[in-house]
Amino acid sequence: MANTAQCTRVIPLWRQVEMFREYKARLAEHLGAAEAGAVLSGAVYAVSIGTNDFIENYFALTTTRFLEFTLPEYTDYLVGLARGFLAELYALGARKIGFTGLGAMGCLPLERARRPRPGLGLGAGGGCDEDLNAAARAFNAALRDMVDELRGELPGADVRVAEVYDFFEGVVRAPARYGFARADVGCCGTGRFEMGYGCSAWDPRTCADAGKFVFWDAVHPSERANQIVAEHLFNTTFGAFD
């Protein structure tokens, strides 16, 4: 969202909407307009955006966003973009949409390394950046308000916020409870700075068993952590859609 596409060359939101529109047209050609509409309205859509806009665009100072907006203004700006995206999905036929809120992004290994908190062990806050965590909670609160409004404005829409902050923070703060050995660093490389293409299973510093780590690299959860979060979401928000 926002400038993330420019920083990482991902598909921007506007293009994702266009791709969804193209898919809808192809589906109608294959099934007919009525059946295609039923497929689209009956499907459940998972939307997850926002984390990179804070950690890579605003707080990392890689763009001028921090000069253009105060943090509350930036939060409102992102929520406004999210609102427009959800409205476009609805206009194209989506009805059941789960929007995943932000997790405790201040507890990412990268953020712990970038903004170390001396003297804070895992049990005393885990060395997490509480400014970033506060930004995530504020975004989630604004997101909930927006979704409540949108649900009242779009007939037949079932839009929900998939709450993940408290659950994932619990995993990070008490990793042993979920069978993890480490949550302060990732498995790959040093576990503090490497991510994405800079991360390799063949790096001699990479751990032997990623399943013992909450994070695979300095930003992304491990496969096992993702599975635990996915099970939580399916047992809550996504499992509750009719």
Coordinates of C-alpha atoms in Angstrom, one line a residue:
M1 CA 0.0 0.0 0.0
A2 CA 1.1 3.6 -0.5
N3 CA 4.8 3.7 -1.4
T4 CA 5.5 0.0 -0.5
A5 CA 5.1 -0.9 -4.2
Q6 CA 7.9 1.6 -5.2
C7 CA 10.2 0.3 -2.5
T8 CA 9.8 -3.4 -3.1
R9 CA 8.3 -3.6 -6.6
V10 CA 5.2 -5.4 -5.4
I11 CA 1.9 -5.2 -7.2
P12 CA 0.2 -2.0 -6.1
L13 CA -3.4 -2.0 -4.9
W14 CA -4.8 -0.3 -8.0
R15 CA -3.3 -3.1 -10.1
Q16 CA -4.6 -5.8 -7.8
V17 CA -8.1 -4.3 -8.3
E18 CA -7.6 -4.3 -12.1
M19 CA -6.5 -8.0 -11.9
F20 CA -9.6 -8.8 -9.9
R21 CA -11.7 -7.1 -12.5
E22 CA -10.0 -9.1 -15.3
Y23 CA -10.6 -12.3 -13.3
K24 CA -14.2 -11.4 -12.9
A25 CA -14.6 -11.0 -16.7
R26 CA -12.9 -14.3 -17.4
L27 CA -15.0 -16.1 -14.8
A28 CA -18.2 -14.6 -16.4
E29 CA -17.1 -15.9 -19.8
H30 CA -16.6 -19.3 -18.4
L31 CA -19.6 -19.6 -16.0
G32 CA -22.0 -16.9 -17.2
A33 CA -22.6 -13.6 -15.4
A34 CA -25.1 -15.0 -12.8
E35 CA -23.0 -17.9 -11.6
A36 CA -19.8 -15.9 -11.7
G37 CA -21.5 -13.3 -9.4
A38 CA -22.5 -16.1 -7.0
V39 CA -19.0 -17.4 -6.9
L40 CA -17.6 -13.9 -6.1
S41 CA -20.2 -13.1 -3.5
G42 CA -19.8 -16.5 -1.8
A43 CA -16.0 -16.4 -1.6
V44 CA -14.1 -15.2 1.5
Y45 CA -11.5 -12.6 0.8
A46 CA -8.4 -12.2 3.1
V47 CA -6.9 -8.7 3.0
S48 CA -3.6 -7.9 4.8
I49 CA -1.9 -4.6 4.3
G50 CA -0.3 -1.9 6.3
T51 CA 2.8 -3.3 8.1
N52 CA 5.3 -2.3 5.4
D53 CA 3.8 1.2 5.2
F54 CA 4.9 1.8 8.7
I55 CA 8.2 0.0 9.1
E56 CA 9.6 0.6 5.6
N57 CA 7.9 3.9 4.6
Y58 CA 7.3 5.9 7.7
F59 CA 9.6 4.8 10.5
A60 CA 12.5 3.6 8.3
L61 CA 12.8 7.1 6.8
T62 CA 13.1 5.6 3.3
T63 CA 10.5 8.1 2.0
T64 CA 9.4 11.6 2.9
R65 CA 6.1 10.3 4.5
F66 CA 7.3 11.3 8.0
L67 CA 7.7 14.9 6.8
E68 CA 4.4 14.9 5.0
F69 CA 2.3 13.5 7.9
T70 CA 2.2 13.3 11.6
L71 CA 1.7 9.7 12.8
P72 CA -2.1 10.1 13.4
E73 CA -2.4 11.8 10.0
Y74 CA -0.5 8.9 8.3
T75 CA -2.7 6.4 10.1
D76 CA -5.8 8.1 8.8
Y77 CA -4.3 8.3 5.3
L78 CA -3.6 4.5 5.3
V79 CA -7.1 3.7 6.6
G80 CA -8.6 5.9 3.9
L81 CA -6.7 3.9 1.3
A82 CA -7.9 0.7 2.8
R83 CA -11.4 1.9 2.8
G84 CA -11.2 2.7 -0.9
F85 CA -9.8 -0.7 -1.6
L86 CA -12.5 -2.5 0.3
A87 CA -15.2 -0.4 -1.5
E88 CA -13.7 -1.4 -4.9
L89 CA -13.7 -5.1 -4.0
Y90 CA -17.4 -4.7 -2.9
A91 CA -18.2 -3.0 -6.2
L92 CA -16.8 -5.9 -8.1
G93 CA -18.8 -8.4 -6.2
A94 CA -16.9 -9.3 -3.0
R95 CA -19.1 -9.6 0.1
K96 CA -17.2 -11.6 2.7
I97 CA -14.0 -9.8 3.5
G98 CA -11.6 -10.4 6.4
F99 CA -9.1 -7.5 7.0
T100 CA -6.2 -8.7 9.1
G101 CA -5.1 -6.0 11.5
L102 CA -1.5 -5.2 12.2
G103 CA 0.6 -7.4 14.6
A104 CA 3.1 -6.3 17.2
M105 CA 5.5 -4.9 14.5
G106 CA 7.7 -3.4 17.2
C107 CA 8.7 -7.0 18.2
L108 CA 10.1 -7.9 14.8
P109 CA 13.7 -8.9 15.1
L110 CA 14.7 -6.1 12.7
E111 CA 13.0 -3.5 14.8
R112 CA 14.6 -4.9 18.0
A113 CA 18.0 -4.7 16.3
R114 CA 17.4 -1.2 14.8
R115 CA 16.0 0.2 18.1
P116 CA 17.6 -1.8 20.9
R117 CA 16.2 -1.5 24.4
P118 CA 19.1 -2.1 26.7
G119 CA 18.3 -4.1 29.8
L120 CA 15.0 -5.4 28.6
G121 CA 14.9 -9.2 28.4
L122 CA 12.3 -11.3 26.8
G123 CA 10.2 -11.4 30.0
A124 CA 10.4 -7.7 30.5
G125 CA 8.9 -6.6 27.2
G126 CA 11.2 -8.5 25.0
G127 CA 13.2 -5.5 23.9
C128 CA 10.2 -4.5 21.6
D129 CA 9.8 -1.0 20.2
E130 CA 6.7 0.1 22.0
D131 CA 6.4 3.2 19.8
L132 CA 5.9 0.9 16.8
N133 CA 3.5 -1.3 18.8
A134 CA 1.5 1.7 19.8
A135 CA 1.2 2.7 16.1
A136 CA 0.0 -0.7 15.3
R137 CA -2.7 -0.6 18.0
A138 CA -3.8 2.9 16.8
F139 CA -4.1 1.7 13.2
N140 CA -6.1 -1.3 14.3
A141 CA -8.5 0.8 16.3
A142 CA -9.0 3.2 13.4
L143 CA -9.4 0.2 11.1
R144 CA -12.2 -1.2 13.3
D145 CA -14.0 2.1 13.2
M146 CA -13.8 2.3 9.5
V147 CA -15.0 -1.2 8.9
D148 CA -18.0 -0.6 11.2
E149 CA -18.9 2.4 9.1
L150 CA -18.4 0.7 5.8
R151 CA -20.5 -2.3 6.9
G152 CA -23.4 0.0 7.5
E153 CA -23.0 1.7 4.1
L154 CA -22.6 -1.3 1.8
P155 CA -25.8 -3.5 1.7
G156 CA -25.0 -7.2 2.2
A157 CA -21.4 -6.6 3.0
D158 CA -19.9 -8.8 5.7
V159 CA -16.6 -7.0 6.4
R160 CA -14.7 -8.0 9.5
V161 CA -11.4 -7.1 11.2
A162 CA -9.4 -10.3 11.8
E163 CA -7.8 -9.5 15.2
V164 CA -4.2 -10.8 15.3
Y165 CA -2.3 -8.3 17.5
D166 CA -2.9 -9.8 20.9
F167 CA -2.6 -13.4 19.8
F168 CA 0.7 -12.9 17.9
E169 CA 2.1 -10.7 20.7
G170 CA 1.4 -13.5 23.0
V171 CA 3.4 -15.9 20.8
V172 CA 6.3 -13.4 20.7
R173 CA 6.3 -12.7 24.5
A174 CA 5.9 -16.3 25.5
P175 CA 7.4 -18.4 22.7
A176 CA 8.0 -21.5 24.8
R177 CA 4.2 -21.8 25.4
Y178 CA 3.8 -22.5 21.7
G179 CA 6.9 -24.8 21.4
F180 CA 9.3 -22.2 20.1
A181 CA 12.9 -21.7 21.4
R182 CA 13.5 -18.1 20.1
A183 CA 11.4 -15.1 19.2
D184 CA 14.0 -12.3 19.5
V185 CA 15.9 -13.3 16.3
G186 CA 15.1 -15.1 13.1
C187 CA 16.4 -18.4 12.0
C188 CA 18.1 -17.1 8.8
G189 CA 21.6 -15.7 8.9
T190 CA 22.2 -13.5 12.0
G191 CA 18.4 -13.4 12.4
R192 CA 18.6 -9.6 13.0
F193 CA 18.8 -7.9 9.6
E194 CA 18.5 -10.4 6.7
M195 CA 15.1 -10.7 5.0
G196 CA 13.6 -11.8 1.7
Y197 CA 16.1 -12.4 -1.0
G198 CA 19.0 -11.5 1.4
C199 CA 18.0 -14.6 3.4
S200 CA 19.3 -18.0 2.6
A201 CA 18.9 -21.5 4.0
W202 CA 22.4 -22.2 2.8
D203 CA 23.9 -19.5 4.9
P204 CA 26.1 -21.3 7.5
R205 CA 24.7 -19.1 10.2
T206 CA 21.1 -20.2 9.5
C207 CA 19.6 -22.4 12.2
A208 CA 19.1 -26.1 11.5
D209 CA 15.4 -26.1 12.5
A210 CA 13.3 -23.1 11.6
G211 CA 10.3 -24.7 13.4
K212 CA 11.9 -23.7 16.7
F213 CA 11.9 -20.0 15.8
V214 CA 8.9 -17.6 15.7
F215 CA 10.6 -15.8 12.8
W216 CA 12.3 -17.2 9.7
D217 CA 14.1 -13.9 8.9
A218 CA 14.3 -10.5 10.5
V219 CA 10.7 -9.6 9.5
H220 CA 8.7 -12.7 8.4
P221 CA 7.3 -15.4 10.7
S222 CA 8.5 -18.9 10.2
E223 CA 6.2 -21.5 8.4
R224 CA 5.2 -23.0 11.8
A225 CA 4.4 -19.6 13.3
N226 CA 2.3 -18.7 10.2
Q227 CA 0.5 -22.0 10.6
I228 CA -0.3 -21.2 14.2
V229 CA -1.6 -17.7 13.4
A230 CA -3.6 -19.1 10.4
E231 CA -5.3 -21.7 12.7
H232 CA -6.2 -18.9 15.1
L233 CA -7.7 -16.8 12.4
F234 CA -9.6 -19.7 10.9
N235 CA -10.9 -20.6 14.3
T236 CA -12.1 -17.0 14.8
T237 CA -12.8 -14.5 12.0
F238 CA -12.5 -16.5 8.9
G239 CA -14.3 -19.5 10.3
A240 CA -17.3 -17.4 11.3
F241 CA -18.4 -16.4 7.8
D242 CA -21.6 -18.0 6.6

